[in-house]
Each structure stands twice: as C-alpha cells, then as structure tokens.
Coordinates of C-alpha atoms in Angstrom, one line a residue:
X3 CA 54.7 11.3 -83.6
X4 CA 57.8 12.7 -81.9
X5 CA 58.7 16.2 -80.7
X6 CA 60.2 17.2 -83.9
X7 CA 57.6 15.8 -86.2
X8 CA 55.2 18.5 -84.8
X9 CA 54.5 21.4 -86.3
X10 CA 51.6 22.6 -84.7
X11 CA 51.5 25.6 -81.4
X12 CA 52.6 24.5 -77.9
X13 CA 48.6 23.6 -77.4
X14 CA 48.9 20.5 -79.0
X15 CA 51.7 19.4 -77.1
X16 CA 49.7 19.1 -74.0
X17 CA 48.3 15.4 -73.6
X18 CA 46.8 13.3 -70.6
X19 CA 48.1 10.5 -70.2
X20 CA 45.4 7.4 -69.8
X21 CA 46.8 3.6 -68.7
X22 CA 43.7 1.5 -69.9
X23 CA 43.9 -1.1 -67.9
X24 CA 42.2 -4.8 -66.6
X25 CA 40.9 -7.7 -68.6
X26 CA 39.7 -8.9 -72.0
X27 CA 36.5 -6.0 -72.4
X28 CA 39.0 -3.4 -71.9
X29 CA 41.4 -5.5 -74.2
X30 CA 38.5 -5.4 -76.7
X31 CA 37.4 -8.4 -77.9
X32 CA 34.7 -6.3 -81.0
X33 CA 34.0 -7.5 -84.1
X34 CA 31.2 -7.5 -86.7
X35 CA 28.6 -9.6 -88.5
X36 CA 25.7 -9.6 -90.7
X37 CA 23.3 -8.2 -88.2
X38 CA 25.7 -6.1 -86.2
X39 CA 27.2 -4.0 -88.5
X40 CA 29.0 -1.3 -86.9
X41 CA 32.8 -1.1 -86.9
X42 CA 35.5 0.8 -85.2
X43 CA 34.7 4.6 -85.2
X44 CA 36.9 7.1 -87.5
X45 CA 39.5 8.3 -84.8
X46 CA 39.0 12.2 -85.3
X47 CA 42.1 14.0 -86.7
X48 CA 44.3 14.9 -83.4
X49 CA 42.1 13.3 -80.7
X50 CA 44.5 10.6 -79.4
X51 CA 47.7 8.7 -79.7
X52 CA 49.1 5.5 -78.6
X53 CA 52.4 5.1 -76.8
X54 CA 53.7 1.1 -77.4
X55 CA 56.0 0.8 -74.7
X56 CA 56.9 -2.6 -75.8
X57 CA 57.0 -3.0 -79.3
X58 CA 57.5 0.4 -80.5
X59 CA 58.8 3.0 -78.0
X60 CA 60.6 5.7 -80.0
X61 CA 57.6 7.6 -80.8
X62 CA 53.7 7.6 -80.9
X63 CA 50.9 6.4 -83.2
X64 CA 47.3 7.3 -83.9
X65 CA 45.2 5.4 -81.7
X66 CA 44.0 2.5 -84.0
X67 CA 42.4 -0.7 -83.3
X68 CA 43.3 -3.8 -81.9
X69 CA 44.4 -0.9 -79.7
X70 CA 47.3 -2.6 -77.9
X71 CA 47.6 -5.7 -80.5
X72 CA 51.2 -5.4 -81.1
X73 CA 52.1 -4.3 -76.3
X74 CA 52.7 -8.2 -75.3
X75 CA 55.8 -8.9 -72.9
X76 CA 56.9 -12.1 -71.9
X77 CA 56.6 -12.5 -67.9
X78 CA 54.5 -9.1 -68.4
X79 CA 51.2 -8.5 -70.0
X80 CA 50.6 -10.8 -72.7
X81 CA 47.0 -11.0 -73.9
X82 CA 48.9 -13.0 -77.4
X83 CA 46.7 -12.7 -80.3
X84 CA 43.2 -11.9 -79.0
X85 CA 42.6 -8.3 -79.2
X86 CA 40.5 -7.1 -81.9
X87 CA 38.2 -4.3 -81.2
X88 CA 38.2 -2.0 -77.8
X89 CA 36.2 0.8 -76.7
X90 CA 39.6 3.4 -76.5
X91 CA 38.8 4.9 -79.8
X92 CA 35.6 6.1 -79.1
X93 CA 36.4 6.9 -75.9
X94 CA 39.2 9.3 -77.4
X95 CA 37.0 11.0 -79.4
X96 CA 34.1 12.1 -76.7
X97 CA 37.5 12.9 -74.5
X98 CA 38.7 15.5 -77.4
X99 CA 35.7 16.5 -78.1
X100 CA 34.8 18.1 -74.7
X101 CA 38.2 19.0 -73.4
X102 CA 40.4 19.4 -77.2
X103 CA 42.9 17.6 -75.2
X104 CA 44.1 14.3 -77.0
X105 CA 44.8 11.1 -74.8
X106 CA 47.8 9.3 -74.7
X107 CA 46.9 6.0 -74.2
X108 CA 49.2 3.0 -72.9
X109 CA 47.8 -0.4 -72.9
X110 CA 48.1 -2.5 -70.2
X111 CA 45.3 -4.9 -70.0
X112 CA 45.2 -8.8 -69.5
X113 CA 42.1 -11.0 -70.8
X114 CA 41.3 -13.6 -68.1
X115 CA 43.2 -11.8 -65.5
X116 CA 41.8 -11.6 -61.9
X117 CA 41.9 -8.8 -59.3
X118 CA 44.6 -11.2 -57.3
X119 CA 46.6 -10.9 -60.6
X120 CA 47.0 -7.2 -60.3
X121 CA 48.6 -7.0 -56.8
X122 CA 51.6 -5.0 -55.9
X123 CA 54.5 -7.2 -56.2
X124 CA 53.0 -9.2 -59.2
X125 CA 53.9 -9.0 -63.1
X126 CA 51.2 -8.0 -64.3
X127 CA 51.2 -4.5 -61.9
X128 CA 55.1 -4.4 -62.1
X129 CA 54.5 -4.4 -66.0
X130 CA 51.7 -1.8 -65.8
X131 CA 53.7 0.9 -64.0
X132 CA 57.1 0.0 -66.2
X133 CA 55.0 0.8 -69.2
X134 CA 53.6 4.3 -67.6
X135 CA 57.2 5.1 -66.5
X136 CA 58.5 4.9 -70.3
X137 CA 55.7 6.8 -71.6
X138 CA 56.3 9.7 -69.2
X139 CA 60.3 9.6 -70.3
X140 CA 59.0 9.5 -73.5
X141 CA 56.6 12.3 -73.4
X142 CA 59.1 14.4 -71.2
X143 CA 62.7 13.8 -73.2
X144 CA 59.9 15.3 -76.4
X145 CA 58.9 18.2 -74.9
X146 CA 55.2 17.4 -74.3
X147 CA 53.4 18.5 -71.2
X148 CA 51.7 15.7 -69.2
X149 CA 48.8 17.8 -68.1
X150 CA 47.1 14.9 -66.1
X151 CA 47.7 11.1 -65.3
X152 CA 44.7 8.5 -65.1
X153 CA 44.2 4.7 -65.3
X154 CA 40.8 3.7 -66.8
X155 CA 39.7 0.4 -65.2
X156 CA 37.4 -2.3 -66.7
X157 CA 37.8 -5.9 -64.9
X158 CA 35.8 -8.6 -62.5
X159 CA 34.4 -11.2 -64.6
X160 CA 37.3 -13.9 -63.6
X161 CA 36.2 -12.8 -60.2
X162 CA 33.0 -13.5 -60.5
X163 CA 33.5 -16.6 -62.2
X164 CA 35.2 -17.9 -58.8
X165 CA 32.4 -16.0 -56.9
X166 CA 35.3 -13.6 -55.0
X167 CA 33.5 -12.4 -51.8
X168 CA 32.9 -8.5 -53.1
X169 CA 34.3 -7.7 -50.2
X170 CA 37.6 -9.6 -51.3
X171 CA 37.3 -7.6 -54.3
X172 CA 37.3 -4.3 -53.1
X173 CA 40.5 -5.1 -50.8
X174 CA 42.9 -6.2 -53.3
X175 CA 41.3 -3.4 -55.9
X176 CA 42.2 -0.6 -53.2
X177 CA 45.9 -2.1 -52.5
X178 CA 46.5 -2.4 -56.5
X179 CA 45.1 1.3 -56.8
X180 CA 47.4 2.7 -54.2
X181 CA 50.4 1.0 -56.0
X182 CA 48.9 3.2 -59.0
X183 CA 48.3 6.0 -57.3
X184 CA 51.8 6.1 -55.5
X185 CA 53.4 6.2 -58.9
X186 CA 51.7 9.5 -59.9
X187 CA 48.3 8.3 -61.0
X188 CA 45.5 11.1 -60.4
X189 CA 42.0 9.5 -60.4
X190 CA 40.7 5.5 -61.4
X191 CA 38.0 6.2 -63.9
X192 CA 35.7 2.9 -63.6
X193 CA 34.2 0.7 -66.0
X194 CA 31.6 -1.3 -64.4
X195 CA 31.5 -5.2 -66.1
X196 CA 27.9 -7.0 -67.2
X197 CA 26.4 -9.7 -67.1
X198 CA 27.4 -13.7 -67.9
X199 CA 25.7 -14.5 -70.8
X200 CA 26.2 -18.1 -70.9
X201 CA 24.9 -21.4 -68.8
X202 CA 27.5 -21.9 -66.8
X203 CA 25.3 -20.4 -63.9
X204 CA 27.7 -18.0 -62.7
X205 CA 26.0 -14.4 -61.7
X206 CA 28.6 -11.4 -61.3
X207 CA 26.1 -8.8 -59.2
X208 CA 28.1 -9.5 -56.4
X209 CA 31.3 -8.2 -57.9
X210 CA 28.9 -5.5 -59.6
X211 CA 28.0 -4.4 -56.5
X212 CA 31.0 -3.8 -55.0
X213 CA 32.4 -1.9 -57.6
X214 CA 30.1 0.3 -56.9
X215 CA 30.4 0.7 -53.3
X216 CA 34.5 1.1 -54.5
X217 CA 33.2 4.4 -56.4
X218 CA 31.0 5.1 -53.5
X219 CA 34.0 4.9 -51.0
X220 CA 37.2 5.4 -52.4
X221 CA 37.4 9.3 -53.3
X222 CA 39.9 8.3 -56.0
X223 CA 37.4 6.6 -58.3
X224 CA 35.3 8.1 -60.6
X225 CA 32.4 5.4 -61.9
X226 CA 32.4 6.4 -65.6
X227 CA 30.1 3.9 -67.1
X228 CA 28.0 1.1 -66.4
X229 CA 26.4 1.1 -70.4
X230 CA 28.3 -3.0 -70.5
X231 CA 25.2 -4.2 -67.8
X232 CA 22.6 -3.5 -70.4
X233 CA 24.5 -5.3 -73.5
X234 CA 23.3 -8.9 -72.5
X235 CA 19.2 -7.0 -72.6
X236 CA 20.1 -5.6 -75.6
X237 CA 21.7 -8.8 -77.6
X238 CA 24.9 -7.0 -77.5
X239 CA 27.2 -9.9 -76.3
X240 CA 28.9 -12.4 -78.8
X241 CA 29.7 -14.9 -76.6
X242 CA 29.7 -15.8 -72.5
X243 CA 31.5 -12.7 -72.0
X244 CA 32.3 -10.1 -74.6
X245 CA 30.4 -7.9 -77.1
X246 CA 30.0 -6.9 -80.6
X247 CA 31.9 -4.1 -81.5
X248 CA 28.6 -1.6 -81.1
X249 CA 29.1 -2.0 -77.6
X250 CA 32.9 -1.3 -77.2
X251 CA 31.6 2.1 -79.2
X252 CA 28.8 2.9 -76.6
X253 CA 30.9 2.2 -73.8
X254 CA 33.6 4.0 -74.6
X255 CA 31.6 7.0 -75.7
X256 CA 29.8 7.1 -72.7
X257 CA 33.2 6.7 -70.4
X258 CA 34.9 9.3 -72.4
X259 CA 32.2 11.9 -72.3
X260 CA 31.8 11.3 -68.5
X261 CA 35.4 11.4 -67.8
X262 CA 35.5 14.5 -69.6
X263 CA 33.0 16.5 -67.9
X264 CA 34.7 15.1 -64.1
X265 CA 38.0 16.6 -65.4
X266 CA 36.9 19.8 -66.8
X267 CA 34.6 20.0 -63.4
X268 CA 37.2 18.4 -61.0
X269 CA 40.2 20.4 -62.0
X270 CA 39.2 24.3 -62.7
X271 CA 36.3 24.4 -60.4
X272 CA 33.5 24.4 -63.1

C-alpha cells in the first residue's frame, strides 16, 4: 500500500513502526499437524503491514506469514528458506486491537544467530538499521506519520547452547541496543526464550535469567512476554528448539497486548 493507494482519513496514515528482530523463534519456525491443528491467525482488516526492504521496497503489504520469507540479503540477514510461521501476526492484531494503530513491521531476524552476531560494526546490525532507515524514507516520502519507533527482541538460545556467562549476555545486548537506540529506536520490547527440549544437555536459565535482570535494569526494555518458557510443559515445541504454530499465536498475542497497554500507559500518562 502506498500513499496514493489510500483512500481512507489522515487516522490511518499514522503507523508505528516495529523492527522484529533476533533469531529463528522470532523468525518463526510454526507449522501444523494432526494433533496441533491451529494455523496462522486471520490478520484483521487494517491491523498491520509489512515493509520488505529488500525484496520489495516501493510499497507495503499486509502482514502475511512466513512474515519476512522473501527479506534475505547476501552479507546481511539471510535466514534462506526456513521461515514458516511467526508470532507477528497475532501480535499485530492484539496491537490494533488496543491502540487501532496498525504496525509496520520490518523483518530483521537471523535463525542461529548469537548475541556476539548482533554487535555494532557487524552485518547483521549494519543490515538491521539499513532496513529501518528505508522504511522511515519510505513511510516519510508517502506521507505517513511514524507515530513511534520500537524493536521487538526474541533471541538467546545459540547463547545458551555455548553456555555465554549471562553476564556476557547482558553486555553485548546493551551495546547492540544503544546502536538501536542511537538510530531513533524508542523502547526494546522483550521476548523472553524457553526451554531446550532436546538431549543435548544444554539448560538456557542462565541466559533466562539475565534477560530478565536486562528488563530489570535497562529502563529501555520492556519484558513483554515470557508465554515461550511454558511451551516445552505444555508439548508445545516441535523439535530441540522451536514450537508448533499455537505457540507463535500465544506469544505473540500476549507480547502484543502487553506492548499495547505500556504504550498507551507510557506515552499519554494513562
């Protein structure tokens, strides 16, 4: 959707813009089987759009899933062929619903990737703000008005497959957060990771734990959900790592819902 393919009041030209960024569960990695049935939600009629700053940057789309399938760059972001389902559409339609401002989202997320992968200087960080740039000269050159900027965060399992000291963790997270934050970025809104599901013996509570000491400290982070630690309990994961679709869908409901109440609370005093 461009400027001059909308006909609708100067309401609906207000967006935020969201970078949804990290590894493969914000990448999505959903899908469906016999016993876990439930799909992508419907995305509801004006809720949220995606900007493809790579593969299609002239206008915007409906926020459909794989959200981000098509946003790889060589010596960028390049998470190939292994999206399939990710927790953005839900989370654009608890956003909408509570604040009937639709998202702009911008993909930016790695599967595999480390915190150490995402430092200033590096591709995948230098890729992440090039993206954000040309959707703001997108949005602007069209006439819409950005009313807020945010990055929604979900990554830490490579890290604790290494066993990072969570200490470790929470420095390079700050340094790649004020490289976000110095390029116009309002508030981190944080998806906490799970749990390993496999028998490999790794254990991510350390990394757990200091993300939420990072939402504890860092007065620019907003912990959003933490629905992805009760998946494994609830025989929600597909694999070592990732989760059936359902999952994507709760975590992104809950994240939306609970950034939407911070913003509406944060910003106009309520």
């Amino acid at each position: 959707m461009t400027r001059k393919e909308n006909t609708e009041d100067k309401q609906s030209l207000t967006v935020d813009l969201f970078m949804f960024m990290g590894q493969s569960n914000m990448a999505g990695r959903g899908i469906v089987d016999k016993v876990h049935t439930e799909g992508v939600p419907t995305l509801k009629e004006g809720a949220g759009y995606e900007y493809r700053a790579v593969s299609a940057p002239g206008r915007l789309y409906p926020i459909s899933e794989p959200f981000g399938r098509r946003e790889n760059r060589k010596g960028g972001i390049d998470d190939k062929a292994m999206k399939t389902g990710s927790m953005v559409t839900a989370f654009a339609n608890a956003y909408y619903e509570k604040t009937n401002i639709p998202i702009v989202g911008v993909s930016a997320s790695k599967g595999g990737s480390r915190i150490d992968f995402w430092q200033p200087g590096g591709e995948f960080l230098n890729d992440a703000i090039e993206r954000m740039k040309a959707a703001e000269e997108f949005l602007n050159a069209n006439r819409y008005i950005i009313r807020h900027r945010f990055m929604v965060w979900c990554q830490g399992e490579s890290d604790g497959d290494i066993s990072k000291p969570g200490e470790l963790y929470r420095q390079e997270f700050t340094r790649m957060l004020d490289a976000m934050l110095d390029v116009g970025i309002e508030k981190c809104f944080f998806i906490k990771i799970g749990h390993y599901n496999g028998t490999g013996g790794w254990d991510y509570d350390e990394i757990r734990a200091a993300q939420e000491s990072i939402a504890q400290m860092n007065e620019n982070v907003v912990m959003v959900s933490r629905a992805f630690g009760e998946m494994k309990a609830r025989g929600l994961m597909k694999d070592d790592f990732h989760y059936f679709q359902e999952a994507y869908n709760t975590v992104g409901r809950e994240a939306g819902e609970n950034t939407a109440d911070f913003v509406s609370g944060f910003y106009t005093g309520n």
